Short mmCIF file of C-alpha atoms in Angstrom, two decimals:
data_model
loop_
_atom_site.label_atom_id
_atom_site.label_comp_id
_atom_site.label_asym_id
_atom_site.label_seq_id
_atom_site.Cartn_x
_atom_site.Cartn_y
_atom_site.Cartn_z
CA UNK A 8 30.33 18.70 9.25
CA UNK A 9 30.02 14.94 8.91
CA UNK A 10 30.71 14.12 5.00
CA UNK A 11 32.66 10.79 4.01
CA UNK A 12 33.51 10.64 8.59
CA UNK A 13 33.44 6.54 9.23
CA UNK A 14 31.14 6.20 12.82
CA UNK A 15 30.68 3.10 14.08
CA UNK A 16 27.13 1.73 15.53
CA UNK A 17 27.77 -1.12 18.49
CA UNK A 18 23.95 -1.85 18.49
CA UNK A 19 22.74 -5.41 17.20
CA UNK A 20 21.90 -4.96 13.31
CA UNK A 21 18.32 -4.99 13.96
CA UNK A 22 18.34 -2.25 16.50
CA UNK A 23 21.02 -0.43 14.34
CA UNK A 24 18.56 0.66 11.44
CA UNK A 25 17.36 4.19 12.60
CA UNK A 26 21.05 5.64 13.64
CA UNK A 27 22.85 4.29 10.73
CA UNK A 28 20.33 6.20 8.25
CA UNK A 29 20.24 9.29 9.89
CA UNK A 30 24.31 9.03 9.27
CA UNK A 31 23.90 8.74 6.10
CA UNK A 32 21.27 10.72 5.71
CA UNK A 33 24.05 13.57 7.00
CA UNK A 34 26.88 11.99 4.68
CA UNK A 35 28.41 10.28 7.18
CA UNK A 36 28.87 6.34 6.35
CA UNK A 37 28.28 4.00 9.26
CA UNK A 38 29.75 1.65 10.08
CA UNK A 39 28.61 -1.69 12.33
CA UNK A 40 30.28 -3.88 14.91
CA UNK A 41 27.47 -5.69 17.68
CA UNK A 42 28.95 -5.62 21.18
CA UNK A 43 25.81 -6.74 23.04
CA UNK A 44 22.62 -7.90 22.89
CA UNK A 45 19.02 -8.80 25.07
CA UNK A 46 18.34 -12.49 25.86
CA UNK A 47 15.27 -13.39 27.47
CA UNK A 48 14.96 -13.27 31.91
CA UNK A 49 16.48 -16.42 33.22
CA UNK A 50 13.35 -16.66 36.03
CA UNK A 51 10.97 -15.97 33.16
CA UNK A 52 8.37 -17.70 36.46
CA UNK A 53 9.08 -14.23 38.36
CA UNK A 54 8.31 -12.02 35.46
CA UNK A 55 5.16 -13.95 34.56
CA UNK A 56 4.58 -13.60 38.32
CA UNK A 57 5.00 -10.10 38.13
CA UNK A 58 2.50 -9.50 35.00
CA UNK A 59 -0.29 -11.45 36.57
CA UNK A 60 0.34 -8.86 39.89
CA UNK A 61 -0.15 -6.15 37.31
CA UNK A 62 -2.73 -7.16 35.13
CA UNK A 63 -4.71 -8.25 38.55
CA UNK A 64 -5.26 -4.69 39.57
CA UNK A 65 -1.81 -4.84 42.44
CA UNK A 66 -0.08 -2.08 40.88
CA UNK A 67 -1.19 1.41 40.81
CA UNK A 68 2.41 2.63 37.95
CA UNK A 69 4.61 1.13 35.84
CA UNK A 70 7.51 2.02 34.95
CA UNK A 71 9.41 1.24 31.53
CA UNK A 72 13.20 2.20 31.24
CA UNK A 73 14.04 1.24 27.59
CA UNK A 74 12.12 -0.07 24.40
CA UNK A 75 13.82 -3.58 25.68
CA UNK A 76 12.40 -3.82 27.89
CA UNK A 77 8.93 -3.48 25.93
CA UNK A 78 10.05 -6.17 24.24
CA UNK A 79 10.58 -8.41 26.59
CA UNK A 80 7.17 -7.75 27.87
CA UNK A 81 5.31 -7.89 24.09
CA UNK A 82 6.84 -10.86 24.34
CA UNK A 83 5.56 -12.38 27.69
CA UNK A 84 1.82 -11.19 26.14
CA UNK A 85 2.44 -12.87 22.71
CA UNK A 86 2.98 -16.25 24.97
CA UNK A 87 -0.49 -15.60 26.14
CA UNK A 88 -2.20 -14.56 22.96
CA UNK A 89 -2.51 -10.96 23.58
CA UNK A 90 -1.48 -7.65 22.61
CA UNK A 91 0.75 -5.61 25.03
CA UNK A 92 -1.72 -3.30 26.10
CA UNK A 93 -3.82 -6.17 27.19
CA UNK A 94 -1.52 -6.13 30.05
CA UNK A 95 -2.86 -2.89 32.07
CA UNK A 96 -5.99 -3.08 33.43
CA UNK A 97 -7.84 0.06 34.09
CA UNK A 98 -6.12 2.42 36.69
CA UNK A 99 -2.69 1.43 36.02
CA UNK A 100 -0.74 4.71 34.75
CA UNK A 101 2.71 4.36 32.27
CA UNK A 102 5.89 6.67 32.33
CA UNK A 103 9.18 5.84 30.45
CA UNK A 104 12.24 7.94 30.88
CA UNK A 105 13.11 8.92 26.82
CA UNK A 106 10.90 9.58 23.45
CA UNK A 107 11.85 6.65 21.65
CA UNK A 108 9.78 4.10 24.40
CA UNK A 109 6.98 6.93 24.68
CA UNK A 110 6.86 6.53 20.61
CA UNK A 111 7.09 2.94 20.81
CA UNK A 112 4.44 2.51 23.74
CA UNK A 113 2.02 4.84 21.84
CA UNK A 114 2.76 2.62 19.08
CA UNK A 115 1.91 0.06 21.05
CA UNK A 116 -1.60 0.71 22.37
CA UNK A 117 -0.22 2.16 25.25
CA UNK A 118 -0.89 5.49 26.81
CA UNK A 119 2.48 7.12 28.43
CA UNK A 120 0.96 9.81 31.14
CA UNK A 121 4.66 10.30 32.45
CA UNK A 122 7.59 11.57 31.35
CA UNK A 123 10.65 13.74 31.88
CA UNK A 124 10.93 16.69 29.08
CA UNK A 125 14.42 17.61 30.45
CA UNK A 126 17.13 15.10 30.78
CA UNK A 127 15.38 11.84 29.12
CA UNK A 128 17.39 9.34 32.11
CA UNK A 129 15.75 7.62 35.21
CA UNK A 130 17.49 10.72 37.24
CA UNK A 131 14.71 13.22 34.71
CA UNK A 132 12.00 10.92 35.57
CA UNK A 133 12.77 11.25 39.17
CA UNK A 134 12.53 15.00 39.34
CA UNK A 135 9.27 14.89 37.87
CA UNK A 136 7.64 12.25 40.16
CA UNK A 137 5.03 12.60 41.66
CA UNK A 138 6.30 12.58 46.34
CA UNK A 139 3.82 9.68 48.22
CA UNK A 140 2.79 6.44 48.33
CA UNK A 141 2.25 4.41 45.23
CA UNK A 142 2.25 1.05 43.82
CA UNK A 143 5.26 0.02 41.07
CA UNK A 144 6.25 -2.28 38.94
CA UNK A 145 9.39 -1.45 37.57
CA UNK A 146 11.16 -4.42 34.88
CA UNK A 147 14.92 -3.90 33.66
CA UNK A 148 17.47 -4.86 32.55
CA UNK A 149 19.54 -7.86 34.80
CA UNK A 150 22.54 -5.65 35.21
CA UNK A 151 20.27 -2.27 35.24
CA UNK A 152 21.73 0.17 38.39
CA UNK A 153 19.59 0.68 41.29
CA UNK A 154 19.62 4.33 39.73
CA UNK A 155 15.71 4.41 39.10
CA UNK A 156 14.66 1.73 42.36
CA UNK A 157 16.26 4.11 45.01
CA UNK A 158 14.74 6.83 43.84
CA UNK A 159 11.40 5.61 43.00
CA UNK A 160 11.36 4.76 46.71
CA UNK A 161 12.79 7.38 48.45
CA UNK A 162 9.68 9.41 46.90
CA UNK A 163 7.26 7.43 48.84
CA UNK A 164 7.02 4.23 46.06
CA UNK A 165 6.48 0.83 46.80
CA UNK A 166 8.56 -0.33 43.98
CA UNK A 167 8.56 -4.17 42.94
CA UNK A 168 11.78 -4.84 40.47
CA UNK A 169 11.64 -7.60 38.24
CA UNK A 170 14.34 -9.08 35.68
CA UNK A 171 12.53 -7.80 32.42
CA UNK A 172 15.52 -9.96 30.39
CA UNK A 173 19.34 -10.08 30.44
CA UNK A 174 22.19 -8.42 27.70
CA UNK A 175 24.72 -10.63 27.12
CA UNK A 176 27.82 -10.16 24.43
CA UNK A 177 26.95 -10.23 21.04
CA UNK A 178 25.59 -12.80 19.83
CA UNK A 179 23.04 -14.30 22.30
CA UNK A 180 21.88 -17.38 21.67
CA UNK A 181 18.88 -17.76 18.89
CA UNK A 182 16.76 -19.95 21.59
CA UNK A 183 17.31 -17.12 24.00
CA UNK A 184 17.42 -13.55 21.47
CA UNK A 185 14.97 -11.01 22.53
CA UNK A 186 13.77 -10.34 19.36
CA UNK A 187 9.96 -9.66 19.15
CA UNK A 188 9.23 -6.80 16.32
CA UNK A 189 7.80 -3.44 17.57
CA UNK A 190 5.55 -1.31 15.98
CA UNK A 191 6.90 1.03 13.29
CA UNK A 192 7.20 3.68 15.56
CA UNK A 193 10.15 2.81 17.41
CA UNK A 194 12.65 4.87 16.91
CA UNK A 195 16.02 2.15 16.69
CA UNK A 196 13.44 0.15 14.35
CA UNK A 197 16.11 -1.54 11.15
CA UNK A 198 15.33 -0.26 8.39
CA UNK A 199 18.48 -1.05 6.65
CA UNK A 200 20.21 -3.71 8.64
CA UNK A 201 20.81 -6.25 5.94
CA UNK A 202 23.05 -2.83 4.21
CA UNK A 203 25.17 -1.88 6.68
CA UNK A 204 28.88 -2.88 6.85
CA UNK A 205 29.49 -5.60 9.72
CA UNK A 206 33.21 -5.93 11.33
CA UNK A 207 34.58 -8.03 13.20
CA UNK A 208 36.32 -6.34 16.12
CA UNK A 209 40.19 -7.11 14.98
CA UNK A 210 38.52 -4.93 11.33
CA UNK A 211 37.47 -2.06 14.02
CA UNK A 212 40.86 -2.10 15.82
CA UNK A 213 42.56 -1.03 12.45
CA UNK A 214 40.65 1.10 11.51
CA UNK A 215 41.47 2.93 15.22
CA UNK A 216 45.18 2.46 14.47
CA UNK A 217 44.90 3.91 10.71
CA UNK A 218 42.38 6.99 11.95
CA UNK A 219 39.88 6.43 9.82
CA UNK A 220 37.58 5.76 12.52
CA UNK A 221 35.96 9.32 13.27
CA UNK A 222 33.90 8.55 16.05
CA UNK A 223 32.18 5.42 18.00
CA UNK A 224 28.22 5.29 19.25
CA UNK A 225 27.71 3.98 22.85
CA UNK A 226 23.91 3.84 23.18
CA UNK A 227 23.74 2.44 27.09
CA UNK A 228 26.58 1.94 30.29
CA UNK A 229 27.12 -1.46 29.17
CA UNK A 230 27.67 -0.84 25.58
CA UNK A 231 30.19 1.68 27.33
CA UNK A 232 31.64 -1.03 29.17
CA UNK A 233 32.06 -3.64 26.02
CA UNK A 234 33.77 -0.80 24.15
CA UNK A 235 36.44 -0.42 26.85
CA UNK A 236 36.92 -4.09 27.15
CA UNK A 237 37.23 -4.13 23.07
CA UNK A 238 38.75 -1.54 21.59
CA UNK A 239 40.71 0.73 23.60
CA UNK A 240 43.05 2.89 23.44
CA UNK A 241 40.15 5.12 20.86
CA UNK A 242 43.47 7.21 20.38
CA UNK A 243 41.80 9.29 17.60
CA UNK A 244 37.89 8.11 17.78
CA UNK A 245 35.67 10.27 19.63
CA UNK A 246 33.41 8.69 21.89
CA UNK A 247 29.93 9.70 21.75
CA UNK A 248 27.82 8.79 24.24
CA UNK A 249 23.47 8.64 23.84
CA UNK A 250 22.99 10.41 27.17
CA UNK A 251 24.42 10.89 30.97
CA UNK A 252 24.89 8.14 32.82
CA UNK A 253 26.21 6.24 29.38
CA UNK A 254 29.04 9.25 29.58
CA UNK A 255 29.21 8.87 33.67
CA UNK A 256 30.00 5.17 33.06
CA UNK A 257 32.88 5.81 29.73
CA UNK A 258 34.42 8.57 32.30
CA UNK A 259 34.32 5.58 35.07
CA UNK A 260 36.85 3.38 32.80
CA UNK A 261 38.89 5.75 31.60
CA UNK A 262 36.93 6.66 28.42
CA UNK A 263 37.37 10.47 27.37
CA UNK A 264 33.53 10.97 25.99
CA UNK A 265 33.60 13.89 23.31
CA UNK A 266 30.55 14.43 22.96
CA UNK A 267 26.37 13.20 24.68
CA UNK A 268 23.64 13.96 22.97
CA UNK A 269 20.58 15.84 23.85
CA UNK A 270 18.18 14.01 23.19
CA UNK A 271 18.68 9.11 22.93
CA UNK A 272 17.23 9.56 19.78
CA UNK A 273 19.15 8.48 15.81
CA UNK A 274 18.75 12.69 15.13
CA UNK A 275 20.00 13.37 18.64
CA UNK A 276 23.34 11.92 18.16
CA UNK A 277 23.45 13.13 15.04
CA UNK A 278 23.17 16.57 16.18
CA UNK A 279 25.75 16.16 18.88
CA UNK A 280 29.31 14.39 15.84
CA UNK A 281 27.88 17.61 13.42
CA UNK A 282 28.38 19.57 17.26
CA UNK A 283 31.53 18.79 17.64
CA UNK A 284 32.40 18.40 14.05
CA UNK A 285 31.91 21.45 13.70
CA UNK A 286 33.37 22.99 16.86
CA UNK A 287 37.17 20.98 16.37
CA UNK A 288 36.51 22.58 12.56
CA UNK A 289 37.00 25.85 14.45
CA UNK A 290 40.49 25.15 16.27
#
């Protein structure tokens, strides 16, 4: 169903490789238009203090909500000449929200104690989070909403939120770019970035206007916002969301969501695209 269809990926080159490979394997033609990138947190002192408190045993739980958070924490560990796992003292439990971040944490030597099996999202984690007083460290993006922190607090947790990284328009400033290498288990690792056709927005706009672009993939709410600012109207190009929060953001921006991946992984996105075009082929 995907044979020959052009699909636009809006991630930065070093984070697009596995999705591009999965699309290619399914017969699609992946194209790359990076719209967002990531930089080190502006307040490195606050992040460092939070990690000192973590290492010192202040927290019962570390909650990791994205692979980019793992990059930020690994970068801070590297500054100290340590492995990422060295930030966690015995007894600290780790929670995350999806299979990709779980795999990369485990590849970095960190055991994951809690992750949702149903909805792989902040809402899904809140569904399985235990009630009761717990001290939680939640490193997040500078633009993260309060869904996760507020939900944890509502269940009795004492939550300390710290900014781990900044989300910026692509490209990030070279001296501030968060480009820490992760273990190869990362589901979004770069496998073929040098081969991806890299587009400019005007070129992508032309493909949309010509009806040549079958779909665009947004892997975060911030990507949805950049698509809204850069590529509308999408015309016949289908908007594919990695998960419910991204879909909700797109809908709030007036973007019609053609499909939402059931799992926030490259295979999940390919499955959503395949099902979408199979359904369209029957109508």
